[in-house]
Amino acid sequence: MRSKRGIMLLERLTTLEQSLHGDQRRDPAWLEYLLHPQFCEVTRSGVLVNRDETIDALTQETGTAFIVSDGFSLLSVNAGSAILRYRTCTAEGHRPAWRASHWVKVDEARWQLIFHQGTPAV
């Protein structure tokens, strides 16, 4: 059975992750706050991008489709590190992907995303 602390962390990281699925993903101040200085991502198409490239790409997006996400689960690595796993697709059910995000606790009240990977789902 999950601990109350584990459930609270899952809810918190899910909320932070989902903030990147809507309009807030285009806010450079939010991205600077949320993405760890060493952040990198392996995109759904297999391209490795760094933090600056990610911020540039997201802030320039226009007309992005709404991202549906579900099936969130959490793997706690230690007290200051956790991996959030989940599935995404477009509102129409297209482009399904499995996602994994590595979150690190940078101070008592703040978590930052240090790594993300998207893999096409079959």
Steps between C-alpha positions, in 0.01 A plus 500: 500500500619850419596737778325833540831670424539299179147587388560868571825494300327324208229768501753784519724372221199412282376859536842639407528261205153586371588870513719418200203360306309827458556870439738537795762306298550818292584717802879555505502603869314181596736286293806668655353424843396142427785363287822414681815671363625156387168401341501295182237307310486213256201602290229267373679506163834402657679836498710601802439865597634713785326751725557805279379317189191380686413848630552652154281237333218518755481879513474513120219243472175610343173310479622199696244224542370432849696219665305229680697322773409213730628192678741690722724293727796597712831330569671662797874468451583669833371789713611756241447317171200339331401371157148571377367260234184552295338486156398783265309552176324782319135579579412297189698199629788543254876486570487277810821496702641366822670771705755499780610810689776514759429761767753620759433692819709817494386642832241430767205623293617469140535221246657541157487282191850379410423239231207401280454230237209430269470169313232418242242258642360212298 
